[in-house]
Amino acid sequence: MDCSSDTGLVSWEQEERGALYRVHAHGADGHAVECSGAAGGCQLPGMHCGQHYNLTVTVLDGHCDNVKYDLALQSAPCRPTNVRTSLQQCPSTLATVTWEHASGAASYAAAAVTAGGDGADSCNATAATSCQLQQLLCGKTYNVSVVSRDEGCDSAESEPAHLTTAPCAPQNVTLDMQCETGNLTASWAHNPDADSFETTVVSHTGAQWFCMSTSCHCSVENIDCGHHLTVTVVAVTGGCESEPSAPVAISSVPPGGSRGIARPDEMYNPSSEFWVYPGVSYQLDLPGKPPREGAQEAS
Protein backbone atom coordinates (compact mmCIF):
# COMPACT_ATOMS: atom_id res chain seq x y z
CA MET A 1 0.00 0.00 0.00
CA ASP A 2 0.97 3.57 -0.69
CA CYS A 3 -0.71 4.76 2.49
CA SER A 4 -0.49 8.47 1.75
CA SER A 5 -2.53 8.14 -1.47
CA ASP A 6 -4.71 5.10 -0.65
CA THR A 7 -3.22 3.30 -3.65
CA GLY A 8 -2.69 -0.45 -3.76
CA LEU A 9 0.53 -1.67 -5.39
CA VAL A 10 0.56 -5.05 -7.13
CA SER A 11 3.72 -6.51 -8.69
CA TRP A 12 4.61 -9.77 -10.40
CA GLU A 13 7.28 -11.59 -12.32
CA GLN A 14 6.17 -12.02 -15.91
CA GLU A 15 5.76 -15.67 -16.84
CA GLU A 16 4.63 -15.29 -20.46
CA ARG A 17 6.14 -12.76 -22.84
CA GLY A 18 3.48 -10.44 -24.26
CA ALA A 19 0.88 -11.48 -21.72
CA LEU A 20 -1.32 -8.85 -20.07
CA TYR A 21 -2.05 -9.08 -16.36
CA ARG A 22 -5.35 -7.81 -15.00
CA VAL A 23 -5.93 -7.30 -11.27
CA HIS A 24 -9.42 -7.09 -9.77
CA ALA A 25 -9.81 -5.96 -6.14
CA HIS A 26 -13.07 -6.32 -4.22
CA GLY A 27 -13.45 -4.72 -0.78
CA ALA A 28 -15.50 -5.83 2.21
CA ASP A 29 -17.71 -2.75 1.78
CA GLY A 30 -18.48 -3.68 -1.84
CA HIS A 31 -16.01 -1.30 -3.42
CA ALA A 32 -14.22 -2.67 -6.50
CA VAL A 33 -11.23 -1.39 -8.44
CA GLU A 34 -9.10 -2.79 -11.28
CA CYS A 35 -5.74 -2.23 -12.90
CA SER A 36 -3.72 -3.97 -15.61
CA GLY A 37 -0.19 -4.08 -16.94
CA ALA A 38 2.10 -6.06 -19.17
CA ALA A 39 5.21 -6.16 -17.04
CA GLY A 40 6.26 -5.45 -13.49
CA GLY A 41 2.99 -4.46 -11.86
CA CYS A 42 0.10 -1.99 -11.68
CA GLN A 43 -1.60 0.34 -9.22
CA LEU A 44 -5.07 0.19 -7.67
CA PRO A 45 -6.03 3.84 -7.01
CA GLY A 46 -8.68 5.20 -4.68
CA MET A 47 -8.97 2.25 -2.34
CA HIS A 48 -11.33 2.81 0.57
CA CYS A 49 -9.67 3.16 3.95
CA GLY A 50 -9.93 0.47 6.58
CA GLN A 51 -11.01 -2.29 4.17
CA HIS A 52 -9.87 -5.85 3.51
CA TYR A 53 -9.67 -6.43 -0.24
CA ASN A 54 -9.66 -9.78 -2.05
CA LEU A 55 -7.56 -9.65 -5.23
CA THR A 56 -7.62 -11.90 -8.28
CA VAL A 57 -4.93 -11.74 -10.95
CA THR A 58 -5.84 -12.91 -14.45
CA VAL A 59 -3.26 -13.53 -17.16
CA LEU A 60 -4.48 -12.59 -20.66
CA ASP A 61 -2.24 -14.25 -23.23
CA GLY A 62 -4.51 -13.89 -26.28
CA HIS A 63 -5.55 -17.52 -26.22
CA CYS A 64 -7.22 -18.09 -22.92
CA ASP A 65 -7.68 -16.26 -19.68
CA ASN A 66 -6.31 -18.04 -16.66
CA VAL A 67 -6.85 -16.99 -13.05
CA LYS A 68 -3.40 -17.37 -11.62
CA TYR A 69 -3.52 -15.86 -8.15
CA ASP A 70 -5.89 -15.12 -5.29
CA LEU A 71 -4.40 -12.45 -3.00
CA ALA A 72 -5.44 -10.20 -0.13
CA LEU A 73 -4.62 -6.58 0.63
CA GLN A 74 -5.45 -4.44 3.65
CA SER A 75 -5.94 -0.77 2.82
CA ALA A 76 -4.65 2.07 5.00
CA PRO A 77 -6.64 2.65 8.22
CA CYS A 78 -9.17 5.45 8.23
CA ARG A 79 -8.19 8.63 10.01
CA PRO A 80 -9.75 9.30 13.43
CA THR A 81 -12.70 11.67 13.67
CA ASN A 82 -14.30 13.86 16.33
CA VAL A 83 -11.03 14.55 18.15
CA ARG A 84 -11.60 16.39 21.43
CA THR A 85 -9.34 17.65 24.20
CA SER A 86 -9.97 18.47 27.84
CA LEU A 87 -7.69 19.77 30.57
CA GLN A 88 -7.73 18.13 33.95
CA GLN A 89 -8.73 20.44 36.77
CA CYS A 90 -6.65 23.62 36.65
CA PRO A 91 -3.88 24.44 37.31
CA SER A 92 -2.83 21.01 36.04
CA THR A 93 -1.22 20.90 32.58
CA LEU A 94 -2.36 17.30 32.02
CA ALA A 95 -4.90 16.85 29.22
CA THR A 96 -6.99 13.99 27.84
CA VAL A 97 -7.45 13.46 24.09
CA THR A 98 -10.44 11.43 22.84
CA TRP A 99 -11.64 10.38 19.37
CA GLU A 100 -13.97 7.95 17.64
CA HIS A 101 -12.85 4.49 16.53
CA ALA A 102 -11.39 4.42 13.02
CA SER A 103 -11.94 1.43 10.73
CA GLY A 104 -8.81 -0.63 10.19
CA ALA A 105 -6.90 0.87 13.12
CA ALA A 106 -4.82 -1.38 15.35
CA SER A 107 -3.52 1.52 17.45
CA TYR A 108 -3.48 5.32 17.61
CA ALA A 109 -0.98 8.11 18.18
CA ALA A 110 -1.87 11.64 19.29
CA ALA A 111 0.49 14.59 18.86
CA ALA A 112 0.24 18.10 20.32
CA VAL A 113 2.32 20.96 18.93
CA THR A 114 2.22 24.64 19.87
CA ALA A 115 1.43 27.19 17.19
CA GLY A 116 4.95 28.59 17.52
CA GLY A 117 6.58 25.16 17.50
CA ASP A 118 8.24 25.70 20.88
CA GLY A 119 6.39 22.90 22.66
CA ALA A 120 5.32 19.35 21.76
CA ASP A 121 3.90 16.28 23.48
CA SER A 122 2.47 12.93 22.37
CA CYS A 123 0.67 9.85 23.66
CA ASN A 124 -0.41 6.46 22.30
CA ALA A 125 -3.34 4.09 22.67
CA THR A 126 -3.89 0.51 21.54
CA ALA A 127 -7.42 -0.69 22.23
CA ALA A 128 -8.67 2.57 23.73
CA THR A 129 -9.83 5.69 21.91
CA SER A 130 -8.22 8.11 24.36
CA CYS A 131 -4.82 8.91 25.82
CA GLN A 132 -3.29 11.49 28.15
CA LEU A 133 -0.81 14.25 27.36
CA GLN A 134 1.43 14.66 30.40
CA GLN A 135 4.19 17.11 29.48
CA LEU A 136 2.34 20.20 28.30
CA LEU A 137 3.69 23.68 28.99
CA CYS A 138 1.71 26.33 30.84
CA GLY A 139 0.32 29.30 28.95
CA LYS A 140 0.36 27.64 25.51
CA THR A 141 -2.16 26.83 22.78
CA TYR A 142 -1.66 23.45 21.12
CA ASN A 143 -2.91 21.93 17.89
CA VAL A 144 -3.74 18.29 18.65
CA SER A 145 -4.13 15.66 15.91
CA VAL A 146 -4.45 11.86 15.92
CA VAL A 147 -3.41 9.19 13.39
CA SER A 148 -4.55 5.58 13.12
CA ARG A 149 -2.00 2.80 12.69
CA ASP A 150 -1.92 -0.80 11.54
CA GLU A 151 1.06 -3.07 10.94
CA GLY A 152 2.17 -1.33 7.77
CA CYS A 153 0.42 2.03 7.52
CA ASP A 154 -0.44 5.27 9.24
CA SER A 155 -3.61 7.08 8.28
CA ALA A 156 -3.79 10.72 7.35
CA GLU A 157 -3.92 13.07 10.34
CA SER A 158 -7.27 13.89 11.87
CA GLU A 159 -8.65 17.39 11.78
CA PRO A 160 -6.81 19.23 14.57
CA ALA A 161 -8.39 20.11 17.89
CA HIS A 162 -7.18 23.12 19.86
CA LEU A 163 -6.11 23.08 23.49
CA THR A 164 -5.13 26.03 25.71
CA THR A 165 -3.31 25.14 28.92
CA ALA A 166 -3.51 26.89 32.28
CA PRO A 167 -1.67 30.23 32.43
CA CYS A 168 1.79 30.35 33.93
CA ALA A 169 2.23 31.53 37.51
CA PRO A 170 3.05 35.25 37.85
CA GLN A 171 6.75 35.98 38.22
CA ASN A 172 8.85 38.63 40.02
CA VAL A 173 6.20 39.67 42.55
CA THR A 174 7.23 42.80 44.48
CA LEU A 175 5.43 44.55 47.35
CA ASP A 176 5.07 48.14 48.53
CA MET A 177 3.57 48.64 52.01
CA GLN A 178 2.43 52.14 53.00
CA CYS A 179 2.07 51.80 56.75
CA GLU A 180 0.70 55.32 57.20
CA THR A 181 -2.34 54.53 55.05
CA GLY A 182 -2.54 50.76 55.42
CA ASN A 183 -2.28 50.28 51.65
CA LEU A 184 -0.35 47.33 50.20
CA THR A 185 0.44 47.24 46.47
CA ALA A 186 1.62 44.05 44.75
CA SER A 187 3.26 44.19 41.31
CA TRP A 188 4.48 41.43 38.98
CA ALA A 189 5.97 40.84 35.54
CA HIS A 190 3.80 41.16 32.44
CA ASN A 191 1.98 37.91 31.63
CA PRO A 192 0.35 37.93 28.16
CA ASP A 193 -1.33 34.55 28.74
CA ALA A 194 -3.65 35.81 31.50
CA ASP A 195 -6.98 37.62 31.35
CA SER A 196 -6.85 38.72 34.99
CA PHE A 197 -5.02 38.22 38.28
CA GLU A 198 -6.09 37.52 41.86
CA THR A 199 -3.89 38.63 44.75
CA THR A 200 -4.23 36.97 48.16
CA VAL A 201 -2.80 38.55 51.32
CA VAL A 202 -2.68 36.38 54.46
CA SER A 203 -1.75 37.64 57.93
CA HIS A 204 -0.09 35.61 60.66
CA THR A 205 -3.34 36.15 62.57
CA GLY A 206 -5.35 34.33 59.90
CA ALA A 207 -6.90 37.48 58.45
CA GLN A 208 -7.09 37.58 54.65
CA TRP A 209 -7.47 40.24 51.97
CA PHE A 210 -8.08 39.82 48.24
CA CYS A 211 -7.99 41.98 45.16
CA MET A 212 -8.60 41.38 41.44
CA SER A 213 -6.85 43.14 38.57
CA THR A 214 -6.52 42.99 34.79
CA SER A 215 -3.17 44.81 34.91
CA CYS A 216 0.18 43.90 36.48
CA HIS A 217 -0.49 45.40 39.89
CA CYS A 218 -3.18 45.38 42.55
CA SER A 219 -3.72 47.23 45.85
CA VAL A 220 -5.28 46.15 49.15
CA GLU A 221 -6.45 48.91 51.50
CA ASN A 222 -7.03 49.33 55.24
CA ILE A 223 -4.49 46.82 56.55
CA ASP A 224 -3.91 47.58 60.22
CA CYS A 225 -0.46 47.92 61.72
CA GLY A 226 1.26 44.91 63.22
CA HIS A 227 0.53 42.21 60.64
CA HIS A 228 3.11 39.81 59.23
CA LEU A 229 1.83 39.27 55.70
CA THR A 230 2.36 36.64 53.00
CA VAL A 231 1.31 37.54 49.46
CA THR A 232 0.67 35.26 46.46
CA VAL A 233 -0.75 36.00 43.01
CA VAL A 234 -2.51 33.68 40.55
CA ALA A 235 -3.19 34.32 36.86
CA VAL A 236 -6.65 33.53 35.46
CA THR A 237 -7.60 32.68 31.86
CA GLY A 238 -11.12 31.64 30.93
CA GLY A 239 -11.88 30.57 34.49
CA CYS A 240 -8.68 28.51 34.71
CA GLU A 241 -6.23 29.55 37.44
CA SER A 242 -2.46 29.16 37.38
CA GLU A 243 -0.28 27.81 40.15
CA PRO A 244 0.29 30.51 42.80
CA SER A 245 3.34 32.71 42.48
CA ALA A 246 6.22 32.20 44.88
CA PRO A 247 5.07 33.68 48.22
CA VAL A 248 6.50 37.05 49.25
CA ALA A 249 6.51 38.23 52.89
CA ILE A 250 6.19 41.74 54.30
CA SER A 251 5.12 43.36 57.60
CA SER A 252 2.73 46.23 58.12
CA VAL A 253 5.04 47.71 60.78
CA PRO A 254 6.64 51.13 60.29
CA PRO A 255 10.46 51.24 60.57
CA GLY A 256 11.79 51.78 64.09
CA GLY A 257 9.02 49.99 65.97
CA SER A 258 9.64 47.37 68.64
CA ARG A 259 7.30 44.61 69.73
CA GLY A 260 5.81 44.43 73.23
CA ILE A 261 3.51 42.03 75.07
CA ALA A 262 0.66 43.41 77.17
CA ARG A 263 1.00 42.34 80.81
CA PRO A 264 -1.99 40.72 82.55
CA ASP A 265 -2.33 43.64 84.97
CA GLU A 266 -2.66 46.04 82.03
CA MET A 267 -5.04 44.15 79.69
CA TYR A 268 -7.50 41.30 80.00
CA ASN A 269 -5.77 39.38 77.18
CA PRO A 270 -2.22 38.57 78.36
CA SER A 271 -1.09 37.47 74.90
CA SER A 272 -1.96 40.73 73.11
CA GLU A 273 0.86 42.34 71.12
CA PHE A 274 1.48 46.00 70.59
CA TRP A 275 4.15 48.08 68.85
CA VAL A 276 6.11 50.92 70.45
CA TYR A 277 7.69 53.80 68.48
CA PRO A 278 9.99 56.49 69.86
CA GLY A 279 8.38 59.86 70.26
CA VAL A 280 4.81 58.50 70.08
CA SER A 281 2.40 58.85 73.04
CA TYR A 282 0.12 55.95 74.00
CA GLN A 283 -2.92 55.72 76.26
CA LEU A 284 -4.42 52.38 77.29
CA ASP A 285 -8.14 52.35 78.09
CA LEU A 286 -9.57 49.21 79.71
CA PRO A 287 -13.27 48.38 79.96
CA GLY A 288 -14.66 49.39 83.32
CA LYS A 289 -11.63 51.48 84.20
CA PRO A 290 -11.27 55.24 83.84
CA PRO A 291 -8.59 56.50 81.43
CA ARG A 292 -5.20 57.11 82.98
CA GLU A 293 -4.11 60.59 83.77
CA GLY A 294 -1.36 61.41 81.30
CA ALA A 295 0.03 59.24 78.59
CA GLN A 296 3.47 57.76 78.72
CA GLU A 297 5.81 58.61 75.88
CA ALA A 298 7.96 55.80 74.51
CA SER A 299 11.66 56.32 74.15
mmCIF file of N, CA and C in Angstrom, residues 4-5 16 25 44 78 104 111 121 130-131 134 176 205 207 210 214 218 226 261 265 273 275 277 285:
data_model
loop_
_atom_site.group_PDB
_atom_site.id
_atom_site.type_symbol
_atom_site.label_atom_id
_atom_site.label_comp_id
_atom_site.label_asym_id
_atom_site.label_seq_id
_atom_site.Cartn_x
_atom_site.Cartn_y
_atom_site.Cartn_z
ATOM 1 N N SER A 4 -0.194 7.044 1.866
ATOM 2 C CA SER A 4 -0.490 8.471 1.748
ATOM 3 C C SER A 4 -1.501 8.777 0.655
ATOM 4 N N SER A 5 -1.611 7.887 -0.349
ATOM 5 C CA SER A 5 -2.529 8.141 -1.472
ATOM 6 C C SER A 5 -3.624 7.091 -1.589
ATOM 7 N N GLU A 16 4.836 -15.106 -19.021
ATOM 8 C CA GLU A 16 4.628 -15.292 -20.455
ATOM 9 C C GLU A 16 4.882 -13.971 -21.167
ATOM 10 N N ALA A 25 -9.765 -6.028 -7.605
ATOM 11 C CA ALA A 25 -9.812 -5.965 -6.140
ATOM 12 C C ALA A 25 -11.239 -5.694 -5.694
ATOM 13 N N LEU A 44 -3.633 0.159 -7.932
ATOM 14 C CA LEU A 44 -5.074 0.195 -7.666
ATOM 15 C C LEU A 44 -5.380 1.493 -6.935
ATOM 16 N N CYS A 78 -8.508 4.150 8.346
ATOM 17 C CA CYS A 78 -9.169 5.452 8.234
ATOM 18 C C CYS A 78 -8.616 6.397 9.298
ATOM 19 N N GLY A 104 -10.125 -0.143 10.592
ATOM 20 C CA GLY A 104 -8.813 -0.632 10.186
ATOM 21 C C GLY A 104 -7.684 -0.280 11.124
ATOM 22 N N ALA A 111 -0.634 13.657 18.780
ATOM 23 C CA ALA A 111 0.494 14.592 18.857
ATOM 24 C C ALA A 111 -0.038 15.994 19.092
ATOM 25 N N ASP A 121 4.138 17.431 22.615
ATOM 26 C CA ASP A 121 3.901 16.284 23.481
ATOM 27 C C ASP A 121 3.154 15.237 22.658
ATOM 28 N N SER A 130 -8.623 6.928 23.591
ATOM 29 C CA SER A 130 -8.221 8.111 24.356
ATOM 30 C C SER A 130 -6.812 7.890 24.875
ATOM 31 N N CYS A 131 -6.129 8.979 25.166
ATOM 32 C CA CYS A 131 -4.819 8.914 25.819
ATOM 33 C C CYS A 131 -4.575 10.245 26.514
ATOM 34 N N GLN A 134 0.944 14.445 29.042
ATOM 35 C CA GLN A 134 1.432 14.663 30.404
ATOM 36 C C GLN A 134 2.573 15.665 30.510
ATOM 37 N N ASP A 176 4.853 46.791 47.995
ATOM 38 C CA ASP A 176 5.074 48.137 48.532
ATOM 39 C C ASP A 176 4.023 48.372 49.606
ATOM 40 N N THR A 205 -2.172 36.307 61.704
ATOM 41 C CA THR A 205 -3.343 36.154 62.574
ATOM 42 C C THR A 205 -4.442 35.332 61.919
ATOM 43 N N ALA A 207 -6.115 36.539 59.257
ATOM 44 C CA ALA A 207 -6.900 37.477 58.448
ATOM 45 C C ALA A 207 -6.452 37.413 56.986
ATOM 46 N N PHE A 210 -8.158 40.212 49.645
ATOM 47 C CA PHE A 210 -8.083 39.817 48.240
ATOM 48 C C PHE A 210 -8.271 41.035 47.353
ATOM 49 N N THR A 214 -6.827 43.403 36.168
ATOM 50 C CA THR A 214 -6.523 42.992 34.792
ATOM 51 C C THR A 214 -5.171 43.540 34.345
ATOM 52 N N CYS A 218 -1.910 45.383 41.836
ATOM 53 C CA CYS A 218 -3.183 45.384 42.549
ATOM 54 C C CYS A 218 -2.927 45.895 43.963
ATOM 55 N N GLY A 226 0.909 46.049 62.400
ATOM 56 C CA GLY A 226 1.257 44.907 63.223
ATOM 57 C C GLY A 226 1.051 43.554 62.598
ATOM 58 N N ILE A 261 4.595 42.921 74.683
ATOM 59 C CA ILE A 261 3.508 42.032 75.074
ATOM 60 C C ILE A 261 2.770 42.693 76.231
ATOM 61 N N ASP A 265 -1.770 42.584 84.135
ATOM 62 C CA ASP A 265 -2.332 43.637 84.966
ATOM 63 C C ASP A 265 -2.681 44.876 84.147
ATOM 64 N N GLU A 273 -0.369 41.682 71.535
ATOM 65 C CA GLU A 273 0.858 42.336 71.116
ATOM 66 C C GLU A 273 0.576 43.798 70.806
ATOM 67 N N TRP A 275 2.902 47.592 69.426
ATOM 68 C CA TRP A 275 4.150 48.079 68.848
ATOM 69 C C TRP A 275 4.444 49.465 69.412
ATOM 70 N N TYR A 277 6.855 52.968 69.359
ATOM 71 C CA TYR A 277 7.685 53.797 68.484
ATOM 72 C C TYR A 277 8.170 55.011 69.264
ATOM 73 N N ASP A 285 -6.831 52.292 77.443
ATOM 74 C CA ASP A 285 -8.137 52.352 78.094
ATOM 75 C C ASP A 285 -8.680 50.944 78.232
#
